Amino acid sequence: MSDNDGKKTLGLRGGGPRSGNVKQSFSHGRTKNVVVETKRKRVVVPKPNTVTSGTEGSAKAAVAASGNKRPAGISDAEMERRLKALQAAKAREGEEAAQREAEEKARAEERERMRAEKEAKEREQREAEERARQKAEDEERKAREAAEAAKQAAAGPVEAPAARQPSGGGPKPSQAAPRKTDRDRDDRGRRKTDDSERRSGKLTLNQALGGEGGRQKSMAAMKRKQERARQKAMGSSQPREKVVREVKLPEAITVAELANRMAERVGDVVKSLMNNGIMATQNQSIDADTAELIIEDFGHKVTRVSDADVEDVIKEVEDNPEELQTRPPVITIMGHVDHGKTSLLDAIRDANVTSGEAGGITQHIGAYQVTTKDGAVLSFLDTPGHAAFTSMRSRGAQVTDIVVLVVAADDAVMPQTVEAINHAKAAKVPMIVAINKIDKPSANPTKVRTDLLQHEVVVEQMSGEVQDVEVSAISGQGLPELLEAIALQAEILELKANPNRAAMGAVIEAQLDVGRGPVATVLVQNGTLHQGDIFVVGEQYGKVRALINDKGERVKEAGPSVPVEVLGLNGTPEAGDVLNVTETEAQAREIAEYRANVAKEKRAALGAATTLEQLMQKAKEDENVSELPILVKADVQGSAEAIVQAMEKIGNDEVRVRVLHSGVGAITETDIGLAEASGSPVFGFNVRANASARNTANQKGVEIRYYSVIYDLVDDVKAAASGLLSAEIKETFIGYAEIKDVFKVSNVGKVAGCLVTEGVARRSAGVRLLRDNVVIHEGTLKTLKRFKDEVAEVQSGQECGMAFENYEDIRQGDVIEIFEREEVERALD
């Protein structure tokens, strides 16, 4: 660094009378100080030690050695700051230079790498072209030699004498064209080698065994090629006979798969598609109609199949009449809630089923088998009577043989009784009316029979065909007559089934049991279900691990009309699904996957908007509707389905309940996460949350509610949904006032002198200004005065002064309408 640089940086003036003398002075430890004496004062400049940077030390030394004094007003700290700034600037310059040098080096290396890659690619391309050219020449030469050999073999005996020539004429054998082996050798006798013949890269197993790299042709392919060349050389080649194949064509198929099934070249199939105006690659799918045209063009036969053909393995087979055996009847107990269905079944079974029901009502479909005193076996289904379980009662009617309609003698026909009648008629099953609670003093069985006439149910006492029995579940009155009527009806039906075939049954109920996994209550309708059978049920499949009857006992098999619990499913099926036994697990899995895909496509089709207008309309409707999202977990599948159906009925055009998820089993941490993300509560029906789910819910503030009776759950959700309804604004007219004159008051504006003609005028009420019975303004009052006093209200027949808020276009003769608004909370019906 020069003196001038040092002076410029430190702001010192050089020379002149004000210059001072520089001399060495005291030192402290390893740091020596420079003393600068001036005429004004004596300045001590610290000399940098060996630890400081060279730039800073040299700058200070230059200042000290220059003999120039520091300008007035610059302190030691300022000079130190300037020295550090100089050092930082030079350090940045060094870093920037190093960075530029590194970037330039990196760019040079990148250019060198790209050039090397380009040269390598060009070299590989040249080598590939050379190899291809050499291969083509070799094949051409081999074909030519094969043709010459075949020609010589065909004309050998005739041309042999002509081949001899006199010794004096013609070229000598040594003068003939050089052989290939001679051409391939150089002057020194060594074999010529080409770059294309050299082995490049690593030696593979194929190269070591075959002598050449790449895939080798089989011996049969070589023989076929030689045979074609021989026939071509002899001129007697015949076209190969076309092999006609039967091609199984699904609803959609890829071009490559179609070519594979026809045993044709993919290029030929693509060419045929192009000739038909279809541009498709080998990986693209084409529809069945297009593929059928292509197959016919190639001369093959078409067999159309569909994805639904996988279910052909479980098609019902007609049983021979000789194989049929008598089976027990399936009786379904149906009727209105609290009419005594389960109590009646208890009396028949001599059990106490109602003690385990929450709220005294049946929440599930119970399946029981009863043996009467006469030895007859009866299978009973107990369906719930509440309105939410309509679908469950419907499934109960679909699998039953006889319906026992229970009607309370003191209550007569009720809404769920009518639904049960409709289900029985839809299923076309015979009905037996059991008039229960006949022992009560208020019982009136005649009214029950009369009410049934309104629904086209004519009992025997009314000269009809429907059997009716008066029973009492408490005293046991009429129970033998009821069982006798059931046996008589079963005998008329002549119920038979073939137990010696693959089992088929219906799922009455399904649940996710802790420890046992998915459990389904199945009523076997035909065949016999054995332990170890592989089955498919709805979208699920499995293998029977255990069969448990209605008494909790393990059994090895279950015949027709026998209800059992089946363990071994891979998932929880829907109540009402049909169970079919298959031969292999692969068939069951394939059928279950097909059904799952079909169900998924149906759900997507129902929820998708097909046009842009529909999409916009749906979005507009969603904006105007408030949603209450909820999560539902139940103990069995039937209860979950019934709760979801009940939730869908709650709401109107403004509010609706949306079930985000419904399932079977305990409330898990995954359910809590979904509820937190959507801001919804979790409802547990006869289930509880596990420990981790409870902790997560407490941390994230997710509400969990438990229920055991469906009435309470529906009422709570309905109340919560009612809170989303906007309050109804109710308007009440309280008075009219007529403007007699208009005054202009300073700082107030126009004030109307009014006479209250009807009702009362209030300061806090809303007002409308009517001119010729037309509303021209609606707002509030700025002031209401009686004489000079501000008042809260003015009674009818009194005069007052009114001024409108932010409105002054008032005239004499206008009428002021005074009204009040109140918000009324609304609730869902």
mmCIF file with all atom_site columns, C-alpha atoms in Angstrom, residues 6-94:
data_model
loop_
_atom_site.group_PDB
_atom_site.id
_atom_site.type_symbol
_atom_site.label_atom_id
_atom_site.label_alt_id
_atom_site.label_comp_id
_atom_site.label_asym_id
_atom_site.label_entity_id
_atom_site.label_seq_id
_atom_site.pdbx_PDB_ins_code
_atom_site.Cartn_x
_atom_site.Cartn_y
_atom_site.Cartn_z
_atom_site.occupancy
_atom_site.B_iso_or_equiv
_atom_site.pdbx_formal_charge
_atom_site.auth_seq_id
_atom_site.auth_comp_id
_atom_site.auth_asym_id
_atom_site.auth_atom_id
_atom_site.pdbx_PDB_model_num
ATOM 1  C CA . GLY A 1 6  ? -2.681  5.330   3.433  1.00 0.00 ? 6  GLY A CA 1
ATOM 2  C CA . LYS A 1 7  ? -3.297  9.050   3.621  1.00 0.00 ? 7  LYS A CA 1
ATOM 3  C CA . LYS A 1 8  ? -6.554  8.732   1.700  1.00 0.00 ? 8  LYS A CA 1
ATOM 4  C CA . THR A 1 9  ? -7.813  5.967   3.912  1.00 0.00 ? 9  THR A CA 1
ATOM 5  C CA . LEU A 1 10 ? -6.862  7.559   7.218  1.00 0.00 ? 10 LEU A CA 1
ATOM 6  C CA . GLY A 1 11 ? -7.740  11.101  6.234  1.00 0.00 ? 11 GLY A CA 1
ATOM 7  C CA . LEU A 1 12 ? -4.290  12.495  7.165  1.00 0.00 ? 12 LEU A CA 1
ATOM 8  C CA . ARG A 1 13 ? -2.623  15.495  5.589  1.00 0.00 ? 13 ARG A CA 1
ATOM 9  C CA . GLY A 1 14 ? 1.001   15.040  4.614  1.00 0.00 ? 14 GLY A CA 1
ATOM 10 C CA . GLY A 1 15 ? 3.900   17.498  5.189  1.00 0.00 ? 15 GLY A CA 1
ATOM 11 C CA . GLY A 1 16 ? 3.620   21.096  6.249  1.00 0.00 ? 16 GLY A CA 1
ATOM 12 C CA . PRO A 1 17 ? 4.356   22.784  9.493  1.00 0.00 ? 17 PRO A CA 1
ATOM 13 C CA . ARG A 1 18 ? 1.655   20.800  11.278 1.00 0.00 ? 18 ARG A CA 1
ATOM 14 C CA . SER A 1 19 ? 3.418   17.494  10.623 1.00 0.00 ? 19 SER A CA 1
ATOM 15 C CA . GLY A 1 20 ? 4.639   15.693  13.695 1.00 0.00 ? 20 GLY A CA 1
ATOM 16 C CA . ASN A 1 21 ? 7.589   13.491  14.471 1.00 0.00 ? 21 ASN A CA 1
ATOM 17 C CA . VAL A 1 22 ? 7.142   9.762   14.798 1.00 0.00 ? 22 VAL A CA 1
ATOM 18 C CA . LYS A 1 23 ? 9.150   7.791   17.289 1.00 0.00 ? 23 LYS A CA 1
ATOM 19 C CA . GLN A 1 24 ? 9.014   4.442   19.089 1.00 0.00 ? 24 GLN A CA 1
ATOM 20 C CA . SER A 1 25 ? 7.677   4.512   22.609 1.00 0.00 ? 25 SER A CA 1
ATOM 21 C CA . PHE A 1 26 ? 6.565   2.130   25.334 1.00 0.00 ? 26 PHE A CA 1
ATOM 22 C CA . SER A 1 27 ? 5.287   -1.411  24.772 1.00 0.00 ? 27 SER A CA 1
ATOM 23 C CA . HIS A 1 28 ? 2.862   -3.598  26.692 1.00 0.00 ? 28 HIS A CA 1
ATOM 24 C CA . GLY A 1 29 ? 3.520   -7.288  26.381 1.00 0.00 ? 29 GLY A CA 1
ATOM 25 C CA . ARG A 1 30 ? 3.771   -8.206  22.696 1.00 0.00 ? 30 ARG A CA 1
ATOM 26 C CA . THR A 1 31 ? 2.009   -5.014  21.478 1.00 0.00 ? 31 THR A CA 1
ATOM 27 C CA . LYS A 1 32 ? 4.176   -2.031  20.668 1.00 0.00 ? 32 LYS A CA 1
ATOM 28 C CA . ASN A 1 33 ? 2.815   1.483   20.326 1.00 0.00 ? 33 ASN A CA 1
ATOM 29 C CA . VAL A 1 34 ? 3.833   4.295   18.000 1.00 0.00 ? 34 VAL A CA 1
ATOM 30 C CA . VAL A 1 35 ? 3.900   7.798   19.430 1.00 0.00 ? 35 VAL A CA 1
ATOM 31 C CA . VAL A 1 36 ? 3.012   10.648  17.092 1.00 0.00 ? 36 VAL A CA 1
ATOM 32 C CA . GLU A 1 37 ? 3.929   14.048  18.428 1.00 0.00 ? 37 GLU A CA 1
ATOM 33 C CA . THR A 1 38 ? 2.196   17.046  17.010 1.00 0.00 ? 38 THR A CA 1
ATOM 34 C CA . LYS A 1 39 ? 2.164   20.686  18.003 1.00 0.00 ? 39 LYS A CA 1
ATOM 35 C CA . ARG A 1 40 ? -1.291  20.342  19.450 1.00 0.00 ? 40 ARG A CA 1
ATOM 36 C CA . LYS A 1 41 ? -1.172  17.047  21.291 1.00 0.00 ? 41 LYS A CA 1
ATOM 37 C CA . ARG A 1 42 ? 0.621   13.768  21.639 1.00 0.00 ? 42 ARG A CA 1
ATOM 38 C CA . VAL A 1 43 ? -1.202  10.784  20.036 1.00 0.00 ? 43 VAL A CA 1
ATOM 39 C CA . VAL A 1 44 ? -0.391  7.152   20.808 1.00 0.00 ? 44 VAL A CA 1
ATOM 40 C CA . VAL A 1 45 ? -1.217  4.816   17.889 1.00 0.00 ? 45 VAL A CA 1
ATOM 41 C CA . PRO A 1 46 ? -1.230  1.097   18.839 1.00 0.00 ? 46 PRO A CA 1
ATOM 42 C CA . LYS A 1 47 ? 0.956   -1.014  16.621 1.00 0.00 ? 47 LYS A CA 1
ATOM 43 C CA . PRO A 1 48 ? -0.681  -4.305  15.541 1.00 0.00 ? 48 PRO A CA 1
ATOM 44 C CA . ASN A 1 49 ? 0.787   -7.485  16.941 1.00 0.00 ? 49 ASN A CA 1
ATOM 45 C CA . THR A 1 50 ? 1.598   -10.586 15.003 1.00 0.00 ? 50 THR A CA 1
ATOM 46 C CA . VAL A 1 51 ? -1.916  -11.979 15.491 1.00 0.00 ? 51 VAL A CA 1
ATOM 47 C CA . THR A 1 52 ? -3.650  -9.223  13.467 1.00 0.00 ? 52 THR A CA 1
ATOM 48 C CA . SER A 1 53 ? -3.989  -9.484  9.728  1.00 0.00 ? 53 SER A CA 1
ATOM 49 C CA . GLY A 1 54 ? -1.262  -8.271  7.462  1.00 0.00 ? 54 GLY A CA 1
ATOM 50 C CA . THR A 1 55 ? -3.515  -5.772  5.702  1.00 0.00 ? 55 THR A CA 1
ATOM 51 C CA . GLU A 1 56 ? -4.505  -4.003  8.899  1.00 0.00 ? 56 GLU A CA 1
ATOM 52 C CA . GLY A 1 57 ? -0.957  -4.016  10.275 1.00 0.00 ? 57 GLY A CA 1
ATOM 53 C CA . SER A 1 58 ? 0.528   -2.642  7.110  1.00 0.00 ? 58 SER A CA 1
ATOM 54 C CA . ALA A 1 59 ? -2.081  0.092   6.989  1.00 0.00 ? 59 ALA A CA 1
ATOM 55 C CA . LYS A 1 60 ? -1.334  1.184   10.549 1.00 0.00 ? 60 LYS A CA 1
ATOM 56 C CA . ALA A 1 61 ? 2.392   0.985   9.960  1.00 0.00 ? 61 ALA A CA 1
ATOM 57 C CA . ALA A 1 62 ? 2.021   3.117   6.870  1.00 0.00 ? 62 ALA A CA 1
ATOM 58 C CA . VAL A 1 63 ? 0.140   5.724   8.829  1.00 0.00 ? 63 VAL A CA 1
ATOM 59 C CA . ALA A 1 64 ? 2.686   5.687   11.593 1.00 0.00 ? 64 ALA A CA 1
ATOM 60 C CA . ALA A 1 65 ? 5.624   5.886   9.211  1.00 0.00 ? 65 ALA A CA 1
ATOM 61 C CA . SER A 1 66 ? 4.206   8.592   7.034  1.00 0.00 ? 66 SER A CA 1
ATOM 62 C CA . GLY A 1 67 ? 4.650   11.188  9.700  1.00 0.00 ? 67 GLY A CA 1
ATOM 63 C CA . ASN A 1 68 ? 1.304   12.659  8.830  1.00 0.00 ? 68 ASN A CA 1
ATOM 64 C CA . LYS A 1 69 ? -0.961  13.624  11.590 1.00 0.00 ? 69 LYS A CA 1
ATOM 65 C CA . ARG A 1 70 ? -4.564  12.690  11.861 1.00 0.00 ? 70 ARG A CA 1
ATOM 66 C CA . PRO A 1 71 ? -7.148  15.410  11.041 1.00 0.00 ? 71 PRO A CA 1
ATOM 67 C CA . ALA A 1 72 ? -8.764  17.141  13.914 1.00 0.00 ? 72 ALA A CA 1
ATOM 68 C CA . GLY A 1 73 ? -11.928 15.554  15.252 1.00 0.00 ? 73 GLY A CA 1
ATOM 69 C CA . ILE A 1 74 ? -11.106 11.917  14.342 1.00 0.00 ? 74 ILE A CA 1
ATOM 70 C CA . SER A 1 75 ? -10.800 9.689   17.366 1.00 0.00 ? 75 SER A CA 1
ATOM 71 C CA . ASP A 1 76 ? -8.989  6.416   17.858 1.00 0.00 ? 76 ASP A CA 1
ATOM 72 C CA . ALA A 1 77 ? -12.238 4.451   17.464 1.00 0.00 ? 77 ALA A CA 1
ATOM 73 C CA . GLU A 1 78 ? -13.021 6.158   14.149 1.00 0.00 ? 78 GLU A CA 1
ATOM 74 C CA . MET A 1 79 ? -9.558  5.412   12.851 1.00 0.00 ? 79 MET A CA 1
ATOM 75 C CA . GLU A 1 80 ? -9.869  1.806   13.994 1.00 0.00 ? 80 GLU A CA 1
ATOM 76 C CA . ARG A 1 81 ? -13.267 1.532   12.213 1.00 0.00 ? 81 ARG A CA 1
ATOM 77 C CA . ARG A 1 82 ? -11.755 2.890   8.993  1.00 0.00 ? 82 ARG A CA 1
ATOM 78 C CA . LEU A 1 83 ? -8.906  0.413   9.196  1.00 0.00 ? 83 LEU A CA 1
ATOM 79 C CA . LYS A 1 84 ? -11.374 -2.450  9.639  1.00 0.00 ? 84 LYS A CA 1
ATOM 80 C CA . ALA A 1 85 ? -13.454 -1.206  6.693  1.00 0.00 ? 85 ALA A CA 1
ATOM 81 C CA . LEU A 1 86 ? -10.338 -1.192  4.511  1.00 0.00 ? 86 LEU A CA 1
ATOM 82 C CA . GLN A 1 87 ? -9.484  -4.705  5.614  1.00 0.00 ? 87 GLN A CA 1
ATOM 83 C CA . ALA A 1 88 ? -13.041 -5.965  4.921  1.00 0.00 ? 88 ALA A CA 1
ATOM 84 C CA . ALA A 1 89 ? -13.066 -4.357  1.459  1.00 0.00 ? 89 ALA A CA 1
ATOM 85 C CA . LYS A 1 90 ? -9.815  -6.033  0.485  1.00 0.00 ? 90 LYS A CA 1
ATOM 86 C CA . ALA A 1 91 ? -11.020 -9.352  1.905  1.00 0.00 ? 91 ALA A CA 1
ATOM 87 C CA . ARG A 1 92 ? -14.191 -9.124  -0.194 1.00 0.00 ? 92 ARG A CA 1
ATOM 88 C CA . GLU A 1 93 ? -12.172 -8.358  -3.288 1.00 0.00 ? 93 GLU A CA 1
ATOM 89 C CA . GLY A 1 94 ? -10.077 -11.475 -2.644 1.00 0.00 ? 94 GLY A CA 1
#
